[in-house]
Structures are given as structure tokens and as C-alpha cells.
Coordinates of C-alpha atoms and ligand atoms in Angstrom, one line a residue:
M1 CA 1.7 252.2 10.8
S2 CA 4.8 252.5 9.0
T3 CA 4.6 254.6 5.6
V4 CA 7.0 252.1 3.8
M5 CA 5.7 250.2 1.0
S6 CA 7.4 247.3 -0.8
V7 CA 8.5 248.6 -4.5
D8 CA 6.0 246.5 -5.9
E9 CA 3.2 247.7 -3.9
A10 CA 4.5 251.5 -4.2
C11 CA 4.8 251.1 -7.7
A12 CA 1.1 249.4 -8.3
A13 CA -0.2 252.3 -6.1
A14 CA 1.4 255.0 -7.9
E15 CA 0.0 253.4 -11.3
A16 CA -3.3 253.0 -10.2
A17 CA -3.9 256.5 -8.9
Q18 CA -1.9 258.1 -11.7
Q19 CA -5.2 258.5 -13.9
W20 CA -7.3 260.2 -11.2
Y21 CA -4.5 262.5 -10.5
A22 CA -3.6 263.4 -13.7
D23 CA -7.3 264.3 -14.3
T24 CA -7.5 266.7 -11.3
D25 CA -8.2 270.2 -12.2
L26 CA -5.7 273.1 -11.4
Q27 CA -7.8 274.1 -8.2
T28 CA -7.7 270.8 -6.9
R29 CA -4.6 269.8 -7.5
A30 CA -3.1 273.2 -6.2
S31 CA -5.2 272.7 -3.0
L32 CA -3.6 269.2 -2.4
L33 CA -0.2 270.8 -2.4
E34 CA -1.4 273.5 -0.1
A35 CA -2.8 270.8 2.3
I36 CA 0.4 268.8 2.5
A37 CA 2.4 272.3 3.3
D38 CA -0.3 273.3 5.7
A39 CA -0.1 269.9 7.5
V40 CA 3.9 270.1 7.5
D41 CA 3.7 273.6 8.9
A42 CA 1.4 272.3 11.8
A43 CA 3.7 269.4 12.6
R44 CA 7.1 271.6 12.5
D45 CA 7.4 271.3 16.0
D46 CA 7.5 267.3 16.2
L47 CA 9.5 267.1 12.8
V48 CA 12.4 269.4 13.7
P49 CA 13.5 267.6 16.8
I50 CA 13.8 264.3 14.9
A51 CA 15.8 266.0 12.1
V52 CA 18.3 268.0 14.8
E53 CA 19.0 264.2 16.2
E54 CA 19.4 262.6 12.8
S55 CA 21.1 265.4 10.6
R56 CA 23.1 267.3 13.5
L57 CA 22.1 270.6 11.6
G58 CA 21.0 272.2 14.4
I59 CA 17.5 273.8 15.3
E60 CA 17.6 277.2 13.9
R61 CA 18.6 275.9 10.2
L62 CA 16.0 272.9 10.1
T63 CA 13.2 275.0 11.6
G64 CA 13.9 277.6 8.7
E65 CA 14.2 274.5 6.1
V66 CA 10.8 273.6 7.0
G67 CA 9.6 277.0 6.0
R68 CA 11.6 276.5 2.8
T69 CA 9.9 273.3 2.1
T70 CA 6.4 274.5 2.6
G71 CA 7.2 277.5 0.6
Q72 CA 8.4 275.5 -2.2
L73 CA 5.2 273.5 -2.2
R74 CA 2.9 276.6 -1.8
L75 CA 4.9 278.1 -5.0
M76 CA 4.2 274.9 -7.0
A77 CA 0.4 275.4 -6.1
Q78 CA 0.7 279.0 -7.4
V79 CA 2.4 277.7 -10.6
V80 CA -0.3 275.0 -10.7
R81 CA -3.3 277.7 -10.7
D82 CA -1.4 280.0 -13.0
G83 CA -1.8 277.2 -15.9
A84 CA 1.0 278.4 -18.2
F85 CA 3.1 275.4 -17.2
L86 CA 0.4 273.6 -19.6
G87 CA 2.2 275.3 -22.5
V88 CA -1.0 275.3 -24.5
V89 CA -0.8 276.4 -28.1
L90 CA -3.6 276.5 -30.5
D91 CA -3.3 276.8 -34.4
K92 CA -6.7 277.1 -36.1
A93 CA -7.4 275.0 -39.2
L94 CA -6.5 276.8 -42.5
P95 CA -8.5 274.4 -44.9
D96 CA -7.7 276.7 -47.8
A97 CA -4.0 276.8 -47.2
T98 CA -1.6 275.3 -49.6
P99 CA -1.2 272.3 -48.0
P100 CA -4.3 272.8 -45.8
R101 CA -3.7 272.9 -42.3
P102 CA -5.8 270.9 -40.0
D103 CA -7.1 272.2 -36.3
L104 CA -3.7 271.6 -34.0
R105 CA -3.6 271.7 -30.2
R106 CA -0.7 271.1 -28.0
M107 CA -0.5 270.7 -24.4
N108 CA 1.8 269.4 -21.6
V109 CA 0.8 266.1 -20.2
P110 CA 2.2 264.5 -17.0
L111 CA 5.0 262.0 -17.6
G112 CA 3.2 259.4 -15.0
P113 CA 4.9 257.9 -11.8
V114 CA 8.0 259.4 -10.6
A115 CA 10.5 258.0 -8.7
V116 CA 12.2 260.8 -6.2
F117 CA 15.6 260.0 -4.5
A118 CA 15.9 262.2 -1.5
A119 CA 19.0 264.0 -0.8
S120 CA 20.8 263.7 2.6
N121 CA 22.2 267.6 3.0
F122 CA 18.6 268.9 3.1
P123 CA 16.5 266.8 5.3
F124 CA 13.5 268.6 4.5
A125 CA 13.9 270.9 1.4
F126 CA 15.6 268.3 -0.8
S127 CA 14.4 265.2 0.5
T128 CA 11.1 263.4 1.0
L129 CA 8.7 266.3 0.4
G130 CA 11.4 268.5 -1.1
G131 CA 11.5 270.3 -4.5
D132 CA 11.5 267.2 -6.5
T133 CA 8.3 266.0 -5.1
A134 CA 6.7 269.2 -5.3
A135 CA 7.4 269.8 -8.9
A136 CA 6.2 266.0 -9.9
L137 CA 3.1 266.6 -7.8
A138 CA 2.7 269.8 -9.5
A139 CA 3.1 268.3 -12.9
G140 CA 0.2 265.8 -12.2
C141 CA 2.7 262.9 -11.5
T142 CA 2.2 260.3 -8.8
V143 CA 5.5 260.2 -6.6
V144 CA 7.2 257.3 -5.2
V145 CA 9.9 258.5 -3.0
K146 CA 13.3 256.6 -2.1
P147 CA 14.2 258.1 1.3
N148 CA 17.7 258.9 2.0
P149 CA 19.2 256.8 4.9
G150 CA 20.5 259.7 6.6
H151 CA 17.4 260.6 8.2
P152 CA 15.0 257.4 8.2
R153 CA 13.0 258.4 11.1
L154 CA 12.2 261.9 9.8
S155 CA 11.4 260.6 6.3
D156 CA 8.6 258.1 7.9
A157 CA 7.3 261.0 10.1
I158 CA 7.0 263.6 7.5
M159 CA 5.6 261.2 4.9
A160 CA 2.9 260.0 7.7
V161 CA 2.1 263.8 7.8
A162 CA 1.7 264.3 3.9
Q163 CA -0.3 260.9 3.4
Q164 CA -2.6 261.8 6.1
A165 CA -3.1 265.2 4.6
L166 CA -3.9 263.8 1.2
A167 CA -6.3 261.3 2.7
D168 CA -8.0 264.1 4.5
V169 CA -8.6 265.7 1.0
G170 CA -10.1 262.6 -0.4
A171 CA -6.8 261.7 -2.6
P172 CA -6.0 258.1 -3.4
R173 CA -3.1 256.5 -1.3
G174 CA -1.0 256.1 -4.4
V175 CA -0.6 259.7 -5.3
L176 CA 2.6 259.7 -2.5
T177 CA 4.0 256.7 -1.4
M178 CA 7.6 255.7 0.0
V179 CA 9.9 252.4 -0.5
S180 CA 12.6 251.5 2.1
H181 CA 16.0 252.9 2.1
G182 CA 18.7 250.7 1.1
L183 CA 20.6 250.1 -2.1
Q184 CA 18.1 247.6 -3.5
D185 CA 15.0 249.1 -3.3
G186 CA 16.4 252.2 -5.2
I187 CA 17.4 250.0 -7.9
D188 CA 14.4 248.2 -8.2
L189 CA 12.5 251.5 -8.3
V190 CA 14.3 252.9 -11.2
T191 CA 14.2 249.7 -13.3
D192 CA 10.4 249.1 -12.6
D193 CA 8.5 249.4 -15.6
R194 CA 5.7 251.6 -14.0
I195 CA 8.1 254.3 -13.3
E196 CA 8.3 257.0 -16.0
A197 CA 11.1 259.4 -14.7
V198 CA 13.6 259.5 -12.0
A199 CA 14.9 262.8 -10.0
F200 CA 17.9 262.5 -7.8
T201 CA 20.2 264.8 -5.9
G202 CA 23.4 263.3 -4.2
S203 CA 26.8 261.9 -5.3
Q204 CA 28.3 261.6 -8.8
R205 CA 28.9 258.0 -8.4
G206 CA 25.3 257.3 -7.1
G207 CA 23.8 259.6 -9.8
L208 CA 25.6 258.1 -12.6
A209 CA 25.0 254.4 -11.5
L210 CA 21.2 255.1 -11.3
A211 CA 21.2 257.2 -14.5
K212 CA 23.0 254.0 -16.3
L213 CA 19.8 251.8 -15.1
A214 CA 17.5 254.3 -16.1
A215 CA 19.2 254.6 -19.7
D216 CA 19.4 250.4 -20.1
R217 CA 15.8 249.6 -19.3
P218 CA 14.1 248.1 -21.9
R219 CA 12.2 251.1 -22.1
P220 CA 14.7 253.9 -21.1
I221 CA 13.2 256.8 -19.2
P222 CA 14.3 260.5 -18.3
F223 CA 16.8 260.5 -15.2
Y224 CA 17.2 264.0 -13.6
G225 CA 20.3 264.1 -11.4
E226 CA 21.8 267.1 -9.5
L227 CA 25.5 265.9 -8.5
G228 CA 27.0 268.8 -6.9
S229 CA 29.9 271.5 -8.2
I230 CA 32.8 273.2 -7.3
N231 CA 31.0 276.8 -7.9
P232 CA 34.2 279.1 -8.1
I233 CA 34.1 282.5 -7.4
F234 CA 36.6 284.7 -9.1
V235 CA 37.9 287.9 -7.4
T236 CA 39.4 290.7 -10.1
P237 CA 42.5 292.9 -8.9
E238 CA 40.4 295.7 -8.2
A239 CA 38.0 294.1 -6.0
A240 CA 40.7 292.7 -3.9
A241 CA 42.5 295.8 -3.7
E242 CA 39.4 297.7 -2.5
R243 CA 37.6 294.9 -0.2
G244 CA 40.0 291.8 -0.2
A245 CA 39.5 291.1 3.6
S246 CA 35.9 291.3 3.5
I247 CA 35.8 289.1 0.3
A248 CA 37.9 286.6 2.0
E249 CA 35.2 286.6 4.9
G250 CA 32.5 286.3 3.2
W251 CA 33.9 283.2 1.5
V252 CA 34.7 281.4 4.6
G253 CA 31.2 282.1 5.9
S254 CA 29.9 280.8 2.7
F255 CA 32.0 277.5 2.5
T256 CA 31.7 276.6 6.0
L257 CA 27.8 277.2 6.5
G258 CA 26.0 273.9 7.3
A259 CA 29.6 272.3 7.8
G260 CA 30.1 272.9 3.8
Q261 CA 27.4 270.1 3.0
F262 CA 25.8 272.3 0.3
C263 CA 25.9 271.5 -3.5
T264 CA 26.4 275.4 -3.8
K265 CA 29.4 275.7 -1.6
P266 CA 31.8 278.0 -3.3
G267 CA 35.0 275.2 -3.6
L268 CA 37.3 277.9 -5.2
L269 CA 37.9 281.4 -4.5
V270 CA 40.3 282.8 -7.2
A271 CA 41.9 285.8 -6.5
P272 CA 45.3 287.9 -6.9
R273 CA 47.9 286.5 -4.6
D274 CA 47.7 289.0 -1.7
E275 CA 48.9 288.6 1.9
A276 CA 46.1 290.5 3.2
M277 CA 43.5 288.4 1.8
R278 CA 45.0 285.0 3.0
S279 CA 45.3 286.5 6.7
A280 CA 41.6 287.6 6.6
A281 CA 40.5 284.0 5.5
V282 CA 42.8 282.4 8.0
A283 CA 41.5 284.4 10.6
A284 CA 37.9 284.0 9.6
V285 CA 38.6 280.1 9.7
G286 CA 40.0 280.1 13.0
G287 CA 36.6 281.8 14.4
V288 CA 34.6 278.7 12.8
P289 CA 33.5 276.4 15.3
A290 CA 33.9 272.4 14.7
Q291 CA 31.1 271.1 13.2
G292 CA 29.2 267.6 13.0
M293 CA 28.6 266.3 9.8
L294 CA 25.6 264.4 8.1
T295 CA 26.6 260.8 8.1
Q296 CA 29.9 258.8 8.8
P297 CA 30.5 257.9 5.2
I298 CA 30.1 261.6 4.3
R299 CA 32.5 262.5 6.8
D300 CA 34.8 259.8 5.9
A301 CA 34.8 261.0 2.3
F302 CA 35.1 264.5 3.5
L303 CA 38.3 263.6 5.5
H304 CA 39.7 261.7 2.7
G305 CA 39.5 264.5 0.1
V306 CA 41.1 266.9 2.2
S307 CA 44.1 264.4 3.0
E308 CA 44.4 263.7 -0.6
R309 CA 44.8 267.5 -1.5
I310 CA 47.1 268.1 1.4
D311 CA 49.5 265.3 0.0
M312 CA 49.5 267.3 -3.3
A313 CA 53.0 269.2 -3.5
S314 CA 51.6 272.4 -5.0
I315 CA 49.2 272.6 -1.9
D316 CA 49.9 275.3 0.7
V317 CA 48.0 274.4 4.0
L318 CA 46.4 277.7 5.7
S319 CA 44.4 276.0 7.9
G320 CA 44.8 272.1 8.3
G321 CA 41.2 271.3 9.7
G322 CA 41.0 267.8 11.0
W323 CA 38.7 265.6 12.9
D324 CA 37.9 265.6 16.7
A325 CA 37.2 262.0 17.6
E326 CA 35.7 262.6 21.0
T327 CA 32.8 265.0 19.6
D328 CA 32.9 263.6 16.0
T329 CA 33.3 267.1 14.7
V330 CA 35.3 268.4 12.0
H331 CA 37.3 271.5 11.4
A332 CA 37.5 273.8 8.4
T333 CA 40.3 273.2 6.1
L334 CA 41.6 276.4 4.2
L335 CA 44.2 275.4 1.2
A336 CA 46.0 277.8 -1.1
V337 CA 47.6 276.8 -4.8
P338 CA 48.7 278.3 -7.9
A339 CA 46.7 279.2 -10.6
S340 CA 48.9 277.6 -13.0
E341 CA 48.8 274.3 -10.9
V342 CA 44.8 274.1 -11.0
I343 CA 44.9 274.3 -14.6
A344 CA 47.3 271.5 -15.0
T345 CA 45.6 269.3 -12.3
P346 CA 42.1 268.5 -13.0
E347 CA 41.8 266.7 -9.7
L348 CA 41.6 270.3 -8.0
L349 CA 38.5 270.8 -9.8
E350 CA 36.5 267.9 -8.4
E351 CA 34.0 268.5 -5.6
C352 CA 35.2 267.9 -1.9
F353 CA 32.0 267.8 0.2
G354 CA 32.3 269.5 3.4
P355 CA 33.9 272.4 5.0
M356 CA 37.1 272.8 2.9
S357 CA 37.7 275.4 0.0
L358 CA 40.7 276.3 -2.3
L359 CA 42.4 279.7 -2.6
V360 CA 43.5 279.8 -5.9
E361 CA 45.9 282.4 -6.3
Y362 CA 46.7 284.1 -9.7
D363 CA 50.0 286.5 -10.5
D364 CA 48.4 287.8 -13.8
P365 CA 44.5 288.5 -14.3
K366 CA 44.6 286.6 -17.7
Q367 CA 44.9 283.3 -15.8
M368 CA 41.4 283.6 -14.7
L369 CA 40.6 283.3 -18.2
A370 CA 42.7 280.2 -18.9
L371 CA 41.3 278.6 -15.6
A372 CA 37.5 279.6 -16.6
D373 CA 38.1 277.6 -20.1
V374 CA 39.1 274.1 -17.9
L375 CA 36.2 274.3 -15.6
P376 CA 33.6 271.4 -15.5
G377 CA 30.1 272.2 -15.8
L378 CA 28.8 274.3 -12.6
L379 CA 25.5 274.8 -10.8
A380 CA 27.0 278.5 -9.8
A381 CA 30.1 280.6 -10.8
G382 CA 30.6 284.4 -9.9
I383 CA 32.6 287.4 -10.0
H384 CA 33.7 289.9 -7.2
G385 CA 34.7 292.9 -9.1
N386 CA 33.8 296.4 -10.6
A387 CA 31.5 296.6 -13.5
D388 CA 34.0 298.6 -15.6
E389 CA 37.0 296.3 -15.3
P390 CA 37.7 295.1 -19.1
I391 CA 38.3 291.5 -17.5
V392 CA 34.8 291.1 -16.4
D393 CA 33.6 291.2 -20.1
E394 CA 36.0 288.3 -20.9
L395 CA 35.4 286.3 -18.0
M396 CA 31.3 286.7 -18.0
P397 CA 31.0 284.9 -21.0
R398 CA 33.1 281.8 -20.0
L399 CA 31.3 281.7 -16.9
V400 CA 27.9 281.8 -18.7
A401 CA 29.2 279.0 -20.8
R402 CA 29.8 276.4 -17.8
A403 CA 27.3 277.6 -15.1
G404 CA 23.6 277.5 -14.4
R405 CA 23.5 280.7 -12.1
V406 CA 26.0 283.1 -12.6
L407 CA 26.2 285.7 -9.4
W408 CA 27.8 289.4 -8.8
N409 CA 29.4 290.3 -5.4
G410 CA 27.7 287.4 -3.9
W411 CA 28.0 284.0 -2.7
P412 CA 26.6 281.1 -4.0
T413 CA 25.3 279.3 -1.0
G414 CA 21.2 280.4 -0.6
V415 CA 19.1 279.1 -3.9
A416 CA 16.0 281.3 -3.7
V417 CA 13.0 279.4 -4.6
T418 CA 11.2 281.5 -6.9
W419 CA 9.9 281.8 -10.7
S420 CA 13.3 282.9 -12.2
M421 CA 15.5 280.4 -10.3
Q422 CA 17.8 278.1 -12.3
H423 CA 19.5 275.5 -10.1
G424 CA 21.4 273.0 -12.8
G425 CA 24.0 273.2 -15.1
P426 CA 26.3 271.0 -17.5
F427 CA 27.5 267.6 -16.6
P428 CA 28.9 266.9 -13.8
A429 CA 26.6 269.4 -12.0
T430 CA 23.7 267.6 -13.4
T431 CA 22.6 265.0 -16.0
A432 CA 20.1 267.2 -17.7
P433 CA 21.5 270.7 -18.3
A434 CA 18.2 272.0 -19.8
T435 CA 16.5 271.6 -16.7
T436 CA 16.3 273.1 -13.1
S437 CA 15.8 271.1 -9.7
V438 CA 14.6 274.4 -7.8
G439 CA 11.9 276.9 -8.8
A440 CA 9.0 277.3 -10.7
S441 CA 10.7 275.7 -14.0
A442 CA 11.4 272.5 -12.2
V443 CA 7.7 271.2 -12.9
D444 CA 8.7 271.0 -16.8
R445 CA 10.9 268.2 -16.0
F446 CA 7.8 265.9 -15.2
L447 CA 5.8 266.9 -18.3
R448 CA 5.7 266.1 -22.1
P449 CA 4.0 267.8 -24.9
V450 CA 1.1 266.2 -27.0
T451 CA -0.7 267.8 -30.0
W452 CA -4.1 267.0 -30.6
Q453 CA -5.0 267.2 -34.2
G454 CA -8.4 267.5 -35.9
M455 CA -10.3 266.9 -32.6
P456 CA -13.8 267.6 -31.8
Q457 CA -14.4 270.0 -28.9
A458 CA -16.0 267.1 -26.7
V459 CA -13.0 264.7 -27.1
L460 CA -10.3 267.6 -26.1
P461 CA -8.9 268.2 -22.9
V462 CA -10.7 271.0 -21.1
P463 CA -7.7 273.6 -21.4
L464 CA -7.8 273.2 -25.2
R465 CA -11.2 273.9 -25.8
D466 CA -12.7 277.0 -27.6
G467 CA -13.4 279.8 -25.5
N468 CA -10.3 279.1 -22.9
P469 CA -12.6 277.5 -20.3
W470 CA -10.1 277.4 -17.6
G471 CA -8.9 281.0 -18.2
I472 CA -5.1 280.3 -18.8
P473 CA -2.7 281.6 -20.7
R474 CA -2.7 280.3 -24.3
R475 CA -0.9 281.2 -27.5
V476 CA -3.6 281.0 -30.5
D477 CA -2.4 281.4 -34.0
G478 CA 1.1 282.7 -32.4
V479 CA -0.6 285.5 -30.5
L480 CA -0.6 285.3 -26.7
D481 CA -3.8 285.3 -24.9
P482 CA -2.8 286.1 -21.2
G483 CA -6.1 284.2 -19.8
Ligands
NAP501 P1 24.4 259.2 -2.4 O1 25.5 258.3 -1.8 O2 24.6 259.6 -3.9 O3 23.1 258.2 -2.1 C1 22.0 259.2 -2.5 C2 21.0 258.1 -2.7 O4 21.3 257.3 -3.8 C3 20.5 257.0 -1.6 O5 19.3 257.0 -1.6 C4 21.4 255.8 -2.1 O6 21.0 254.7 -1.6 C5 21.4 256.1 -3.6 N1 22.5 255.4 -4.3 C6 23.5 255.9 -4.1 N2 24.3 255.0 -4.7 C7 23.7 254.0 -5.4 C8 24.0 252.9 -6.4 N3 24.8 252.8 -6.9 N4 22.9 252.2 -6.6 C9 21.5 252.5 -6.4 N5 21.1 253.5 -5.2 C10 22.6 254.3 -5.0 O7 24.7 260.6 -1.4 P2 24.6 260.7 0.2 O8 24.8 259.8 1.0 O9 23.4 261.6 0.5 O10 26.2 261.8 -0.1 C11 27.4 261.1 -0.4 C12 28.0 262.1 -1.2 O11 26.9 262.6 -2.1 C13 28.6 263.3 -0.5 O12 29.6 263.1 0.0 C14 28.4 264.3 -1.6 O13 29.7 264.4 -2.3 C15 27.4 264.0 -2.5 N6 26.1 264.7 -2.2 C16 25.8 265.5 -3.2 C17 24.5 266.1 -2.9 C18 24.3 267.4 -4.0 O14 23.5 268.4 -3.7 N7 24.5 267.2 -5.2 C19 23.7 266.5 -1.9 C20 24.2 265.4 -1.0 C21 25.3 264.8 -1.3 P3 21.0 254.1 -0.1 O15 19.7 254.0 0.3 O16 21.5 252.7 -0.2 O17 22.1 254.9 0.8

């Protein structure tokens, strides 16, 4: 049986299941997330070959990604059991105060059915059962998935596994449903009045079109779009002098990983003009095998982006890349450009999705500051340097002002799924810079706070009642009760 429903059927089912699901206690909801994770782990050997065929990403990478995906679901189960995400705050009544204060109790509640647009570049971890789905389910929201057209068979197979796991624990079908891929179902989903929020990972163009639809509805809803980023890495003069060749090799490894199809790919390496770094980077690119890309449109967009840049007068082509028609694979492209040109050419600060990166060369370290001042919003940015270099103190606040994650002597690819992770950033990295799409805090996007005023105990939700019946962390009269 296909897992695909019409938009109307899926939204009706999601709406019908919403109250049941929102009312689940923390233990039930966490167990449900774990049941999905266990079922996906058990089906791994059936799912991975489909993903390999559809995405060309390779068995090792995709097997690892299943672990990341089920780990994500289990982290969300932990978040649910912990209970702090409910944000419970109690202020006892002060009838003798001037003016008198009523009893006030605040808690987060689920937004309601969420539409999740699956991404192409992580067929497991950012797709049908990826981070957005896990976070929305953790919040107590039913989910309608809009699958990505890049892996339709995998979407169907993994959804069948999850739906069976949910049925086995007695959950109604509407807790997790899926519509068809194709533009129209996505549009109909975002504009359906039963949907209360949208989570999206993909292109800036697609994300903005859908964000506009969400905002233009008679009843606008939140839209959480993760749209990509250039993730510049800055190399100080001391770091380049001490370890320039190894930095260049690390950079090439990072921007060619997964054929450069990561939103965290370092699209710019900003470094002093240095022949040794150039040659180390060129040698490293020479050792990278040609790779297949996710879909034909993504490949074509990549080749177009490369040729646009190569045609610019200021660009020095260090390694031309190109497409091999016989194997339908692409070679990595390495370009160099003076820092002054990048500052004057905003097009060079746009993302080019795929195995391509720019070596931005400066003559004066102060040019790093001028460049940092014109950067767009970023998911990540970093410095390779030594902590006592004065330029670091000037550069760091500029990166913090623009990026959701700032890293030191490392590479932005590889986003740990943890309690402290921030995967977000100012536009154009995302449409909602105060939020994250990876890590424990991702749950917050699908919640909204409500205050109960002067309410009898029997009418209050259980987590707000006297005596902390669920034993969760709560702030009572300004003092933290760890539960
Ligand atoms: P995409 O084109 O943005 O598509 C993602 C999803 O959005 C698909 O389900 C697509 O529907 C839907 N969509 C796109 N435009 C729409 C519109 N105008 N109206 C309604 N729905 C729309 O992303 P992609 O196909 O995965 O990759 C294309 C480009 O996106 C890449 O080259 C890259 O630049 C970027 N990308 C970014 C990230 C990231 O992490 N931020 C990840 C992957 C890709 P359909 O089913 O009709 O296609």
C-alpha cells in the first residue's frame, strides 16, 4: 500500500489526530519517537540500497546517515522526557499586593499540524523522518511530509516503516502522513488552513516562494526555512605561515565532501596570498575523484554557477572541474580571487551548491575585516588562527554578528546533533534566525506559550499543577525547581 495521501486526506487526518497526540504524556510521546527510531534501524539494510540508487551518495555515507537520523529521533525522545522544553513557569497569587496579582501559570503547547518539506541532500537525516519531523513530533505536533522528488522510493519505504511502528504502538494514522512530491501538493499544503507551521530545507528560491505563501494566507503561519550559506573560513597570517598546506588540504576535504552538497560547505577560504597554500590546494583537488550529484537540476545549477564565476575577469581558475557526460560525474572546481574583488562583487558571496570553493586572497589582514563586514547571514563561519593574534579579537565579533555557529581551527561540514547545537543564522541562511533546525532546541519552533490565569487545579494541565506531578524542571516564583 502506498503511503501517499492527497493533501486534503493528509490534512484531515493530521487535524483529527492532533488533540490525541498533544494530550500524550511525556513517556508515551518519547516511546513513540523511539519506536520509529528502532523500526528504522531494523530496516536499515533494506532502506540504504534504495537511497544509494536514488541519491548516488554511497553506501558508507548513507549507512552512517541512518544512525544520525535514528540518533536524532532518540535525542528528541530525551528532550521530551526531560520536560524542560515545556517551559513551565509558575507565579503564585499575591492577593495583598498592589495591584493584587492573580495565580499565573505558563507552559508551551504544540502549534498543531506541521508541514515538513524534505531536503534532497540528506535522504535520511533532513528528509522524511529527518530533524524537522523529529522536532515537530517531539513538540506534540502531527506532521504532514512533503517528500523530496530526489528520492521518492526511499520516502515511500521509510514512511511505511514509520507508519507501521506508530500503528504498532496504537497511534492514529494522522500522527505522521505524507503527500505526493511535485510543486502543487507543496503549495496546497502550505495554504491549507489546517496546517499551523512549515519547516523547509532547500533552495532560497523555493524557500522564499513557500514563505510568501505562508505569509499571504488569510491566517498567516510561521515558516522555518533553512536556505543555505557560504560558510567562510578565515585564515590568519600566523596560521597560514605555520600550517598553510594542511589547512588547504582540510579545506578541500571539507568542500568536496558529499560532492559539496552540504549547506555547511565552506564556500570561501579567506587566506593570505601564498603560493604554498595555492599549490597544496590544487594538489588536494587533483586527488578528489569525480562524483555524481543528487539530481540533474542540482547538477545543472552547479555547472551553471561554476561557469558564471569562471567567466568573471577577476577569477583565477586553479582547477577547472567540469562534467564527464559518460559517467555523469563532476570534478571539483577551485577558483582564486583577490579579497578586494569579493568585497566589490556581491554575486561572489552567493552559494554555489556543489564541489566548488573560492580561495579569497588578501594582501593586508585588515581586508578580512572589510570582507566580514559585507558577508550575508551564515549558518557557520570560522577562523584558523592562534588565539593571541590581535586580528582574531576584531574578526570574531563580526562573525558572531552574522553566523549561527562560529568555529575555531575546524571545518563547518559535520553538524553534531546535540543539546547545544545551533544550525541557523540570519537571512539568507534561514528565514527565522532565532531558531535552529538541528539539536535539542529545534523543538522550540513548533511550540507556543500559553498562560493560565486564576485556574482551578482540576482544570489546569497536569504539568502546571501544584506538587509538580510530572517531576519536570519548573520556575516557581522566580526560583528554578529542577524537578
Ligand atoms: P528545492 O528546489 O528548493 O526544492 C525543495 C522542495 O521545495 C521540493 O519539495 C520542491 O517541490 C519544493 N519547491 C521548490 N520550489 C517551490 C515553489 N516555487 N513552490 C512550491 N514548492 C517548491 O531544493 P532541491 O531540489 O533539493 O535542490 C535545489 C537547490 O536547493 C540546490 O541546488 C541547492 O542550491 C539548494 N539546496 C539547499 C539545501 C540546504 O541545506 N539549504 C539543501 C538542498 C538543496 P518539488 O517536489 O516540486 O520539487
